[in-house]
Structure formats: structure tokens, C-alpha cells
Amino acid sequence: MTRTAAIAGVGESEFGRSVDRPITHLVTDACRAALADADITPADVDGVVTAAAHPGPDDVCAALGITRTFTGAPGIPAGAGPLAAVEVARAAVESGRATTVLVYYGYAGSKPGGPYGFHAQDPVKASYEMPFGWYGQPVYFAAWAHRYCHVYGVDPDELGSVAVANRVWAALTPGAQRPAPLSAEQYLESPMIAEPLRAADCCLITDGAGAVVVTTVERARDLPGAPVLVAGSSTVAVGPPMTSFFTQNADLCSFGSAVSGPRAFAEAGLGPADIDVAEIYDCFSISQAVQFEDLGFCGRGEAFAFHAEGHTQPGGRLPVNTHGGHLAYAYIPGIVHVIEAVRQLRGIRGPAQVDGAATALVAALAGGEHSTLILTEDR
Amino acid sequence: MIDTTESETQYAVPDFAPPAELPELQPFWDATARGELAFPRCPDCARWHWYPGPACPCGTATEPQWQPVAGTGVIHTFSRVHRAFLPSGSPVPYVVALVDIDDAPGVRLVTNLVGPGADDPRIGQPVVLSPTELATHTLPTFALAEDRTTRESAPS
């Protein structure tokens, strides 16, 4: 009999713009929170999967007292990596290689190197791209956003609809780093970083960690929390490798979501119209919009108008980034989107709860690598 | 409202020396030091490669060879950057662009736009190589071509 994987618990560490604690401690806290949420102990865990280079599973397992017989690492960085880690954990559980797998991810955005250092460490980027000032992810995504505006005839001032919508959700979410509402007028006063992207289009800087417990649905049903099923998942790679992806990908208006999305939908037996809530990697407003189109939630060139019409906001047709996303909640890449989807499906989001949420989609990119997860209530 | 008068603003270019001599990129910087542009091309299947890679996916055992190009292209996209993230800092604003190189299909060069009109370019405008000499290196920057009529960039 095939085994089905379910998420049995999720947890976050303390997080914020700058947290004065080592990332290893934050990861350990997040793992403890996820285990407590699942109501299991470290002795119940036999597998660990992470997309984080640091801390490694050795440090985390030593700190928590976990003895593992399965270890996985998708080898994909921030964004898609933590989602791909959930898929690896799912594969381990469903194949019987492990019974209960702890997935974790930590990110110290305020610490030396910061969000840009990842790219500066690439010698080809340092020797070829940085001399032109093609450096800092806002520059990459600004060039993509400008191309998008050109191809679809979108006025750059319209880009604000994504940030405005995400902020509405953040205002309903305890702990969100940017809980203040943002009006369309305030968006236009947000400082220009790299045209057409303003500060409000850029994700937060966060120190923090998140963790997810994946186990068999049978085991999850014996635990106190409502199981969340992993009904579909796909991790793919399109275009050039990370080093040259942002300058050389043939199409600057599409990510791997155009491939992973349909694959995950097909496995789940669902389509875009069946999704109740979507958590989409918003390192920048433009990445949320482009993936939204790739995933088939609206037509090409329509994502910003869709957001402007309020469809992604509370009570809207398809609530998106219901915690505020990386633009307004926290930038612990990818993992906080998985956690938010689980909380929505469990119906515990209080004022930000999407009524009757039974299906959720989580999507994230890492250059040309992309992962889509479709999560559902136990049914 | 579009201001049709040409600005006299001369945007700066970042001054960030390539931090290390990277063997796979040295032919690129050697060519730019001569005021030229060159990219690797597979001698067997004629495909251009950018960035440099160890082998051509066509399966040939012959490594791609560097070949000079004319130094003209079309703006695929660009951004006026108002906040420099470079560890060295940089004067801002500067204009960073991706340029589709006319005679090397599939190659999109990262560059800076300089000279008249470079502060307010358009996607699709033709550009020509116009190197900028800095103290430590020559940057293969581009200037707008005399004919600013936009055209679609070369298919990649």
C-alpha cells in the first residue's frame, strides 16, 4: 500500500529585522516549535531535510537530540529550496525511507554578507557582473520588471498593487514586520531603488527560522493537530544556471512556475480555479506577479490589475500571501509561505483566516529552479 | 507626460574592478582592453555561449573558442539604479542594461549605457560599443546609436 505524506506540525523562531542571536539558536527554536505543534518529541524524528547551508543537520540534530537514519538536502538555495526540502521529506516518507522528517530553514538577512552576499560569492558574478553594477537582487528584478512592463504595456506606477494587497494581510497578522497599511498614493512616495522597483516592491530583511514536520497521514491522524496533505509537488529547473539566469534566461517574463505549477496541479488532480489560498514567493512584487501568471491564476500581463481589483485581498476571489508575504511579514524565504498555508488549512489564522480554505498552493523560485506544492485538508 | 528635450545629464558608471583574474573570463576582459568585444562560440555547432562554460551541450569534445563581434546590439531591458548595493559603493544613478548582441544570437551582455540620451533610453533602441576607461580596467559600455528607432531585439 502506498504511503501518503502529511504535514503534522509547523513552527517559527523569534524573527525580525535584526535578531541578536545566532542562526543556529533560531533554527533550534523553530524546530522545537514545530515538534511541539505536532505534539511529538525529537525521539520520534528519524529524518532531517534542509535547504540551508548553515546550520547543517549535524548541528541541529545534536542540539535537539535527534538520531537520524535519513538525511536529505535538495541543493537548491533560498526561495525554492525550503519547498523542495518539503518535497524531499515527502518522498522519504512515501517511499518508507523515513517515518517522521523534520524540515528546517534559517536565514540571517541582517548579518554580514546579507541577502546580496550569496551572489557576490559567485566568482563569475564578481568578475563580470559586478563591475557594471549588476549587483543586488533589486537590480536583477528591476530589469525583469521593466521588460515585463514593456512587453505587456503595464505602467510602472501600477506595480504597487501587489505591495498594497500584501500589506492588507500583514495588518491582520501578529508579528508581521510591516504591519502598517500602504495606500496606492503612499506606494508612489516609496523611494525608487532600481527603476521601476521602489522600496515597497522589495522584500524585508529578516533574521529567523522556520520548520515543518512531515510524516505519514496515518501517524498524523493520531496527533492532536489537523493533518495537512501534500497532494501535489514538483521541483523543476528551467533556463540557465543561477550564475547567468537573471541575465540570460530567454524569457524575462516567466519562471519555472510555468513548468512546476502544471505538474503539481496534475498530481493533485486540481487546477488553478480549485485553489482557495496561494502563498507565492515575493522576493519582489514582480516575482509574485510573474509566478501568479505562470501558475494560470490570470492571463499574461494581468497580474497587477488582478491585484489592483482586490481579488487577492481578504474576501477576494483568490487570497494571496495571507500573512503579508516576504514584502510585509518576514523574509525567511519560502518556509514561512509553507507555514502560512498549513495554518490557513488548519483554520487557525483568526482575522486573516480565509473562510473554508481547503486547498492551498505554495510556489517559490531560486533562479531557474522552481518548486510548487499543493496542500489540502485531510479528505 | 514625456519630456522630449534631451537631457545633458551624464550618468556615471560604477567603478568596481573585477576582483580576481578569472581564467574563464580573461579573454573577455582582454578583448575589452583592446576596445573590442568577444564571446565564446562552439567551433562545431556554431552556437554562442554566454556565460563561458567548459563544454558545448552539442557533445563536441572541442572547447568553445573566443570570437570577436562587431559591438552593436539592441537594449533588451535596463534599469536606472538609484541605490548602489556594490560593496565598494558607487555614484548613482547609473544605467545598467542587458543588450542583445546583433551578431551573436543568444548572447545578452550586461553593460552600462553612457553618452547622450543614456539617462533616458528605451527598450528596443540600438546601441553601439563605446568603452569607458577606468583606472583599473576598461568597461565595455554602450552608447545609443544615432538612429534611436526602436526595433525588436534578436530572438534568443
Coordinates of C-alpha atoms in Angstrom, one line a residue:
Chain A
M1 CA 0.0 0.0 0.0
T2 CA 1.4 3.4 -0.9
R3 CA 2.0 5.8 1.9
T4 CA 0.7 9.3 1.9
A5 CA 2.7 12.2 3.4
A6 CA 1.1 14.8 5.6
I7 CA 2.4 17.9 7.4
A8 CA 1.8 17.4 11.2
G9 CA 3.4 20.5 12.6
V10 CA 4.9 23.9 11.8
G11 CA 7.0 26.3 13.8
E12 CA 8.8 29.6 13.7
S13 CA 11.5 31.1 15.8
E14 CA 11.5 34.7 17.0
F15 CA 12.2 36.8 13.9
G16 CA 12.7 40.4 13.0
R17 CA 14.9 43.0 11.1
S18 CA 17.8 42.1 13.3
V19 CA 17.8 39.4 16.0
D20 CA 20.8 39.3 18.2
R21 CA 21.0 35.5 18.4
P22 CA 23.0 33.0 16.3
I23 CA 21.1 31.5 13.5
T24 CA 21.7 28.0 14.9
H25 CA 19.7 29.0 18.0
L26 CA 16.9 30.4 15.9
V27 CA 16.8 27.2 13.9
T28 CA 16.7 25.1 17.0
D29 CA 13.9 27.2 18.4
A30 CA 11.9 26.8 15.1
C31 CA 12.4 23.0 15.2
R32 CA 11.3 22.8 18.8
A33 CA 8.2 24.8 18.0
A34 CA 7.3 22.6 15.0
L35 CA 7.8 19.4 17.2
A36 CA 5.6 20.9 19.9
D37 CA 3.0 21.9 17.3
A38 CA 2.9 18.3 16.1
D39 CA 3.0 17.1 19.8
I40 CA 5.9 14.8 19.1
T41 CA 9.4 14.6 20.6
P42 CA 12.9 14.5 19.0
A43 CA 12.9 10.8 19.6
D44 CA 10.0 10.4 17.1
V45 CA 12.1 12.0 14.3
D46 CA 14.1 9.7 12.1
G47 CA 14.8 12.0 9.1
V48 CA 16.0 15.6 8.6
V49 CA 16.0 17.6 5.4
T50 CA 17.2 21.2 4.9
A51 CA 18.0 23.6 2.1
A52 CA 20.1 25.7 4.5
A53 CA 23.9 25.6 4.2
H54 CA 24.2 26.6 7.8
P55 CA 23.5 25.2 10.3
G56 CA 23.8 21.7 9.0
P57 CA 21.8 18.7 10.1
D58 CA 24.7 17.6 12.4
D59 CA 24.5 20.8 14.5
V60 CA 20.7 20.8 14.6
C61 CA 20.4 17.1 15.5
A62 CA 23.0 17.4 18.2
A63 CA 21.2 20.4 19.7
L64 CA 17.8 18.7 19.6
G65 CA 18.9 15.1 20.4
I66 CA 17.7 13.6 17.1
T67 CA 19.0 10.3 15.9
R68 CA 18.5 10.2 12.1
T69 CA 18.6 7.4 9.6
F70 CA 17.6 9.6 6.7
T71 CA 19.2 12.9 5.6
G72 CA 18.2 15.0 2.6
A73 CA 19.3 18.2 1.0
P74 CA 17.8 19.4 -2.3
G75 CA 20.9 21.5 -3.1
I76 CA 18.6 24.5 -4.1
P77 CA 19.1 27.8 -2.4
A78 CA 16.6 30.2 -0.8
G79 CA 13.2 30.6 -2.3
A80 CA 12.5 27.2 -3.9
G81 CA 14.9 25.4 -1.6
P82 CA 12.7 25.1 1.5
L83 CA 9.8 24.0 -0.7
A84 CA 12.0 21.4 -2.4
A85 CA 13.0 20.2 1.1
V86 CA 9.4 19.6 1.9
E87 CA 9.2 17.5 -1.3
V88 CA 12.3 15.5 -0.4
A89 CA 10.8 14.9 3.0
R90 CA 7.5 13.8 1.4
A91 CA 9.4 11.4 -0.9
A92 CA 11.3 10.0 2.0
V93 CA 8.1 9.3 4.0
E94 CA 6.2 8.0 1.0
S95 CA 9.0 5.6 0.0
G96 CA 9.3 4.3 3.5
R97 CA 12.9 5.6 3.9
A98 CA 11.7 7.6 6.9
T99 CA 8.7 7.9 9.1
T100 CA 8.9 11.4 10.5
V101 CA 11.0 14.0 8.9
L102 CA 11.9 17.4 10.2
V103 CA 12.4 20.1 7.6
Y104 CA 14.1 23.4 8.7
Y105 CA 15.4 26.6 7.1
G106 CA 17.0 29.6 8.7
Y107 CA 18.0 32.9 7.2
A108 CA 20.2 35.7 8.8
G109 CA 19.5 38.5 6.3
S110 CA 20.9 41.2 8.6
K111 CA 24.2 39.5 9.2
P112 CA 27.5 40.1 7.2
G113 CA 27.0 39.3 3.6
G114 CA 23.3 39.8 3.9
P115 CA 21.0 39.0 1.1
Y116 CA 23.4 40.1 -1.6
G117 CA 26.5 38.2 -0.4
F118 CA 25.1 35.0 -1.8
H119 CA 25.7 36.4 -5.3
A120 CA 28.9 38.2 -4.5
Q121 CA 30.5 34.8 -3.6
D122 CA 30.0 33.6 -7.2
P123 CA 33.3 34.4 -8.8
V124 CA 31.8 34.8 -12.3
K125 CA 29.3 37.3 -11.0
A126 CA 32.0 39.2 -9.1
S127 CA 34.3 39.3 -12.1
Y128 CA 31.8 40.0 -14.8
E129 CA 28.5 41.4 -13.5
M130 CA 29.6 43.5 -10.5
P131 CA 31.8 45.8 -12.5
F132 CA 28.7 47.1 -14.3
G133 CA 26.8 47.4 -11.0
W134 CA 24.6 44.4 -12.0
Y135 CA 24.5 43.5 -8.3
G136 CA 21.9 43.3 -5.6
Q137 CA 18.8 41.3 -6.4
P138 CA 16.7 44.6 -6.7
V139 CA 18.7 45.3 -9.8
Y140 CA 18.0 41.9 -11.3
F141 CA 14.3 42.0 -10.7
A142 CA 14.1 45.7 -11.7
A143 CA 15.4 44.8 -15.1
W144 CA 12.9 41.9 -15.4
A145 CA 10.1 44.2 -14.2
H146 CA 11.0 46.8 -16.8
R147 CA 10.9 44.2 -19.5
Y148 CA 7.6 43.0 -18.2
C149 CA 6.1 46.5 -18.4
H150 CA 7.4 46.9 -21.9
V151 CA 6.1 43.5 -23.2
Y152 CA 2.6 43.9 -21.6
G153 CA 2.2 47.7 -21.8
V154 CA 1.9 48.0 -18.0
D155 CA 2.5 51.4 -16.4
P156 CA 5.3 51.1 -13.8
D157 CA 3.0 53.0 -11.3
E158 CA 0.6 50.0 -11.5
L159 CA 3.2 47.7 -9.9
G160 CA 2.2 49.0 -6.5
S161 CA -1.0 46.8 -6.4
V162 CA 1.0 43.8 -5.1
A163 CA 2.6 45.6 -2.2
V164 CA -0.7 47.3 -1.3
A165 CA -2.5 43.9 -1.2
N166 CA 0.2 42.1 0.8
R167 CA 0.2 44.9 3.4
V168 CA -3.5 44.4 4.0
W169 CA -2.8 40.8 5.1
A170 CA 0.2 41.9 7.2
A171 CA -2.0 44.3 9.2
L172 CA -4.1 41.2 10.2
T173 CA -1.1 39.1 11.2
P174 CA 0.6 39.3 14.6
G175 CA 4.3 39.7 14.4
A176 CA 4.4 40.9 10.8
Q177 CA 7.4 43.2 10.3
R178 CA 5.5 45.8 8.2
P179 CA 2.0 45.8 9.7
A180 CA 1.1 49.4 8.7
P181 CA -1.2 49.6 5.7
L182 CA 0.1 51.0 2.4
S183 CA -2.1 53.1 0.1
A184 CA -1.6 53.4 -3.6
E185 CA -0.6 57.0 -3.1
Q186 CA 1.9 56.1 -0.4
Y187 CA 3.4 53.5 -2.7
L188 CA 4.2 56.2 -5.2
E189 CA 6.1 58.1 -2.5
S190 CA 8.2 55.0 -1.7
P191 CA 11.8 55.6 -2.6
M192 CA 13.0 54.4 -6.0
I193 CA 15.6 51.7 -5.6
A194 CA 16.2 50.5 -9.2
E195 CA 13.5 51.6 -11.7
P196 CA 10.8 50.6 -11.8
L197 CA 11.1 49.0 -8.4
R198 CA 10.6 51.0 -5.2
A199 CA 11.5 50.1 -1.7
A200 CA 7.9 48.9 -1.2
D201 CA 8.4 46.4 -4.0
C202 CA 11.4 44.8 -2.2
C203 CA 11.2 42.1 0.4
L204 CA 12.1 42.6 4.0
I205 CA 15.4 41.8 5.7
T206 CA 14.9 39.2 8.4
D207 CA 16.8 37.0 10.8
G208 CA 14.7 34.0 11.7
A209 CA 13.9 30.4 11.0
G210 CA 11.0 28.0 10.3
A211 CA 10.4 24.3 10.5
V212 CA 7.9 21.8 9.3
V213 CA 7.2 18.2 10.4
V214 CA 6.3 15.7 7.6
T215 CA 5.1 12.2 8.5
T216 CA 2.6 9.6 7.2
V217 CA -1.0 10.7 7.2
E218 CA -1.9 7.7 9.4
R219 CA 0.5 8.9 12.0
A220 CA -0.6 12.5 11.6
R221 CA -4.2 11.5 12.2
D222 CA -3.2 10.1 15.6
L223 CA -1.7 13.5 16.6
P224 CA -3.8 16.4 18.0
G225 CA -3.4 18.8 15.1
A226 CA -5.3 18.5 11.8
P227 CA -3.1 16.8 9.2
V228 CA -2.4 18.8 6.0
L229 CA -1.9 16.6 3.0
V230 CA 0.9 17.1 0.4
A231 CA -1.4 16.4 -2.6
G232 CA 1.0 17.5 -5.3
S233 CA 4.5 18.7 -5.6
S234 CA 7.0 19.5 -8.3
T235 CA 10.5 20.9 -8.3
V236 CA 12.0 21.7 -11.7
A237 CA 14.8 23.7 -13.3
V238 CA 14.4 25.9 -16.4
G239 CA 16.9 28.0 -18.4
P240 CA 20.5 28.7 -17.5
P241 CA 22.1 28.0 -14.1
M242 CA 21.8 30.6 -11.2
T243 CA 25.0 32.4 -12.3
S244 CA 23.6 33.6 -15.6
F245 CA 19.9 33.0 -15.1
F246 CA 18.8 36.6 -14.5
T247 CA 20.7 38.0 -17.5
Q248 CA 20.4 35.1 -20.0
N249 CA 17.1 33.4 -19.5
A250 CA 15.4 33.7 -22.9
D251 CA 12.1 35.0 -21.4
L252 CA 12.3 37.6 -18.7
C253 CA 8.5 37.3 -18.0
S254 CA 8.4 33.7 -16.8
F255 CA 9.9 31.4 -14.2
G256 CA 10.0 27.7 -13.6
S257 CA 6.5 28.0 -12.2
A258 CA 5.2 27.6 -15.8
V259 CA 6.5 24.0 -15.5
S260 CA 6.3 23.0 -11.8
G261 CA 2.8 24.5 -11.5
P262 CA 1.0 22.3 -14.1
R263 CA 2.9 19.3 -12.8
A264 CA 1.9 19.8 -9.2
F265 CA -1.7 20.6 -10.3
A266 CA -1.9 17.4 -12.3
E267 CA -0.7 15.2 -9.5
A268 CA -3.2 16.8 -7.1
G269 CA -6.0 16.5 -9.6
L270 CA -6.7 20.1 -9.2
G271 CA -6.5 23.3 -11.3
P272 CA -6.0 27.0 -10.6
A273 CA -9.7 27.5 -10.1
D274 CA -9.7 24.9 -7.3
I275 CA -7.2 26.8 -5.1
D276 CA -8.6 28.6 -2.1
V277 CA -5.4 30.3 -0.9
A278 CA -2.0 30.9 -2.5
E279 CA 1.4 31.7 -0.9
I280 CA 3.7 32.9 -3.7
Y281 CA 7.4 33.8 -3.3
D282 CA 7.5 37.6 -3.3
C283 CA 11.2 38.5 -3.0
F284 CA 9.9 41.4 -5.1
S285 CA 6.4 42.4 -6.3
I286 CA 7.3 41.4 -9.8
S287 CA 8.2 37.8 -8.9
Q288 CA 4.8 37.3 -7.2
A289 CA 3.1 38.7 -10.3
V290 CA 5.0 36.6 -12.8
Q291 CA 4.6 33.4 -11.0
F292 CA 0.9 34.2 -10.5
E293 CA 0.6 34.3 -14.3
D294 CA 2.8 31.2 -14.8
L295 CA 0.5 29.3 -12.5
G296 CA -2.5 30.1 -14.5
F297 CA -4.4 32.3 -12.0
C298 CA -4.8 35.0 -14.5
G299 CA -3.7 35.8 -18.1
R300 CA -0.3 37.2 -19.1
G301 CA 0.2 40.8 -18.3
E302 CA -2.9 40.8 -16.0
A303 CA -1.5 40.1 -12.5
F304 CA -1.0 43.6 -11.4
A305 CA -4.6 44.6 -12.5
F306 CA -5.9 41.4 -10.8
H307 CA -4.2 42.5 -7.5
A308 CA -5.4 46.1 -8.0
E309 CA -9.0 44.9 -8.3
G310 CA -8.7 43.4 -4.7
H311 CA -9.1 39.8 -5.7
T312 CA -6.1 38.7 -3.6
Q313 CA -7.2 40.6 -0.5
P314 CA -9.5 39.4 2.3
G315 CA -12.8 38.3 0.9
G316 CA -11.3 38.3 -2.6
R317 CA -11.6 35.6 -5.3
L318 CA -8.1 34.2 -4.5
P319 CA -6.4 35.4 -1.3
V320 CA -2.6 35.6 -1.9
N321 CA 0.2 35.9 0.7
T322 CA -2.2 35.9 3.5
H323 CA 0.4 36.7 6.1
G324 CA 1.8 39.7 4.2
G325 CA 4.3 37.7 2.3
H326 CA 8.0 38.4 2.2
L327 CA 7.2 42.0 1.4
A328 CA 5.4 42.6 4.7
Y329 CA 5.5 39.6 7.1
A330 CA 9.1 38.3 7.1
Y331 CA 11.8 37.2 4.7
I332 CA 12.6 33.8 5.9
P333 CA 12.5 32.6 2.3
G334 CA 9.9 30.0 1.2
I335 CA 9.4 28.3 4.6
V336 CA 7.1 31.0 6.0
H337 CA 4.9 30.5 3.0
V338 CA 4.6 26.8 3.7
I339 CA 3.8 27.5 7.3
E340 CA 1.2 30.1 6.4
A341 CA -0.5 27.6 4.0
V342 CA -0.6 25.0 6.7
R343 CA -2.1 27.4 9.2
Q344 CA -4.8 28.5 6.7
L345 CA -5.8 24.9 6.0
R346 CA -6.0 24.3 9.8
G347 CA -8.3 27.3 10.1
I348 CA -6.3 29.0 12.9
R349 CA -5.5 32.3 11.3
G350 CA -8.0 34.4 13.2
P351 CA -8.8 37.7 11.5
A352 CA -6.7 36.6 8.5
Q353 CA -8.5 33.3 8.1
V354 CA -9.7 32.5 4.6
D355 CA -13.2 31.1 5.1
G356 CA -13.4 27.4 4.2
A357 CA -9.8 27.2 3.0
A358 CA -9.4 23.5 1.9
T359 CA -6.7 23.8 -0.8
A360 CA -3.5 25.8 -0.8
L361 CA -0.8 26.4 -3.3
V362 CA 2.8 27.4 -2.3
A363 CA 5.3 28.4 -5.0
A364 CA 8.8 29.7 -4.9
L365 CA 11.8 30.3 -7.3
A366 CA 15.5 30.2 -6.9
G367 CA 16.8 31.5 -10.2
G368 CA 15.6 29.0 -12.8
E369 CA 14.8 26.4 -10.2
H370 CA 11.2 26.3 -9.0
S371 CA 9.1 24.4 -6.6
T372 CA 5.3 24.2 -6.3
L373 CA 3.5 22.5 -3.5
I374 CA -0.3 21.8 -3.4
L375 CA -1.5 21.2 0.1
T376 CA -5.0 20.2 1.1
E377 CA -7.1 19.4 4.1
D378 CA -7.3 15.7 5.1
R379 CA -10.1 14.3 3.0
Chain B
M1 CA 3.8 63.5 -20.0
I2 CA 7.0 62.7 -21.8
D3 CA 9.8 65.3 -21.9
T4 CA 11.2 65.2 -25.4
T5 CA 14.1 67.5 -24.8
E6 CA 17.4 65.6 -24.5
S7 CA 18.9 65.7 -21.1
E8 CA 22.5 66.8 -20.7
T9 CA 22.9 64.5 -17.7
Q10 CA 25.9 62.4 -17.9
Y11 CA 25.4 59.4 -15.8
A12 CA 28.3 57.8 -14.1
V13 CA 29.3 54.2 -14.4
P14 CA 30.2 52.0 -11.4
D15 CA 33.9 51.8 -10.7
F16 CA 34.3 48.3 -9.4
A17 CA 37.4 46.4 -10.7
P18 CA 37.0 42.7 -11.4
P19 CA 38.3 41.4 -8.0
A20 CA 40.2 38.5 -9.4
E21 CA 41.6 37.3 -12.7
L22 CA 39.3 34.5 -13.5
P23 CA 40.8 32.4 -16.3
E24 CA 37.4 31.7 -18.0
L25 CA 36.6 35.4 -18.2
Q26 CA 40.1 36.7 -19.0
P27 CA 39.6 36.7 -22.8
F28 CA 36.5 38.9 -22.3
W29 CA 38.5 41.5 -20.4
D30 CA 41.5 41.2 -22.7
A31 CA 39.2 42.0 -25.6
T32 CA 37.6 44.9 -23.8
A33 CA 41.0 46.3 -23.0
R34 CA 41.6 46.4 -26.8
G35 CA 38.3 48.2 -27.2
E36 CA 36.7 45.0 -28.7
L37 CA 34.0 42.5 -27.7
A38 CA 34.4 38.8 -27.9
F39 CA 32.4 35.8 -26.8
P40 CA 32.9 32.0 -26.8
R41 CA 31.5 30.0 -29.7
C42 CA 31.4 26.3 -30.4
P43 CA 33.5 25.6 -33.4
D44 CA 31.5 22.5 -34.3
C45 CA 27.8 23.6 -33.9
A46 CA 28.5 27.4 -34.2
R47 CA 26.4 28.1 -31.1
W48 CA 27.4 31.2 -29.0
H49 CA 28.0 30.6 -25.3
W50 CA 27.4 33.2 -22.6
Y51 CA 28.5 32.9 -19.8
P52 CA 31.6 30.9 -20.6
G53 CA 31.2 27.2 -19.9
P54 CA 33.5 24.2 -20.0
A55 CA 31.8 22.4 -22.9
C56 CA 29.1 22.8 -25.5
P57 CA 26.0 20.7 -24.9
C58 CA 26.1 19.6 -28.5
G59 CA 28.5 17.0 -27.3
T60 CA 31.7 18.0 -29.2
A61 CA 35.0 17.4 -27.4
T62 CA 36.3 20.8 -28.7
E63 CA 36.1 23.7 -26.3
P64 CA 34.3 26.9 -27.3
Q65 CA 36.6 29.4 -28.9
W66 CA 36.6 33.2 -28.3
Q67 CA 35.5 35.1 -31.4
P68 CA 35.2 38.9 -31.8
V69 CA 31.9 40.5 -32.6
A70 CA 31.1 43.9 -34.2
G71 CA 29.9 45.6 -31.0
T72 CA 26.3 46.5 -31.9
G73 CA 23.1 45.4 -30.3
V74 CA 19.7 46.2 -29.0
I75 CA 18.5 47.1 -25.5
H76 CA 16.6 44.1 -24.2
T77 CA 15.9 45.8 -20.8
F78 CA 17.5 48.3 -18.5
S79 CA 17.2 49.9 -15.1
R80 CA 18.2 53.3 -13.7
V81 CA 19.7 52.3 -10.4
H82 CA 19.3 54.8 -7.6
R83 CA 20.8 52.8 -4.8
A84 CA 24.1 51.1 -5.2
F85 CA 24.5 47.7 -3.5
L86 CA 28.1 47.2 -4.5
P87 CA 30.4 46.7 -1.5
S88 CA 32.6 49.5 -3.0
G89 CA 29.6 51.9 -3.3
S90 CA 29.0 53.7 -6.5
P91 CA 27.8 57.1 -7.7
V92 CA 24.1 56.9 -8.5
P93 CA 22.1 56.9 -10.6
Y94 CA 23.7 54.7 -13.2
V95 CA 22.0 52.8 -16.0
V96 CA 22.6 49.1 -16.2
A97 CA 21.3 47.3 -19.3
L98 CA 21.0 43.9 -20.9
V99 CA 21.9 44.2 -24.6
D100 CA 21.2 41.5 -27.2
I101 CA 24.3 41.4 -29.3
D102 CA 23.5 41.6 -33.0
D103 CA 25.9 39.1 -34.5
A104 CA 26.0 36.7 -31.5
P105 CA 22.4 35.4 -31.2
G106 CA 21.6 34.3 -27.7
V107 CA 24.2 36.5 -26.1
R108 CA 22.8 39.1 -23.8
L109 CA 25.6 41.4 -22.5
V110 CA 25.4 43.1 -19.1
T111 CA 26.6 46.7 -19.6
N112 CA 26.1 50.3 -18.7
L113 CA 24.7 52.9 -21.0
V114 CA 26.7 56.1 -21.5
G115 CA 26.7 59.3 -23.6
P116 CA 23.9 61.4 -24.9
G117 CA 20.4 60.1 -24.1
A118 CA 21.7 57.3 -21.9
D119 CA 19.8 58.7 -18.9
D120 CA 16.5 58.1 -20.7
P121 CA 16.8 55.1 -23.1
R122 CA 14.1 52.9 -24.4
I123 CA 13.9 49.1 -24.6
G124 CA 14.5 48.2 -28.3
Q125 CA 16.8 51.0 -29.1
P126 CA 20.0 50.1 -31.0
V127 CA 23.3 50.7 -29.2
V128 CA 27.0 50.6 -30.1
L129 CA 30.1 49.7 -28.1
S130 CA 31.5 52.8 -26.5
P131 CA 34.1 51.7 -23.9
T132 CA 34.7 53.6 -20.7
E133 CA 38.3 53.6 -19.5
L134 CA 38.7 53.5 -15.7
A135 CA 41.9 53.5 -13.7
T136 CA 42.0 49.7 -13.3
H137 CA 40.0 48.4 -16.2
T138 CA 38.1 49.2 -19.4
L139 CA 34.4 48.8 -19.2
P140 CA 32.7 47.8 -22.4
T141 CA 29.9 50.3 -22.0
F142 CA 27.4 51.1 -24.8
A143 CA 26.0 54.4 -26.3
L144 CA 22.7 54.9 -28.0
A145 CA 23.1 54.6 -31.8
E146 CA 22.4 57.6 -34.0
D147 CA 19.2 56.1 -35.2
R148 CA 17.2 55.7 -32.0
T149 CA 14.2 54.0 -33.7
T150 CA 13.3 51.0 -31.6
R151 CA 13.3 47.5 -33.0
E152 CA 12.6 44.1 -31.6
S153 CA 15.7 42.5 -30.2
A154 CA 17.2 39.5 -31.8
P155 CA 15.3 36.3 -30.9
S156 CA 17.2 34.3 -28.3

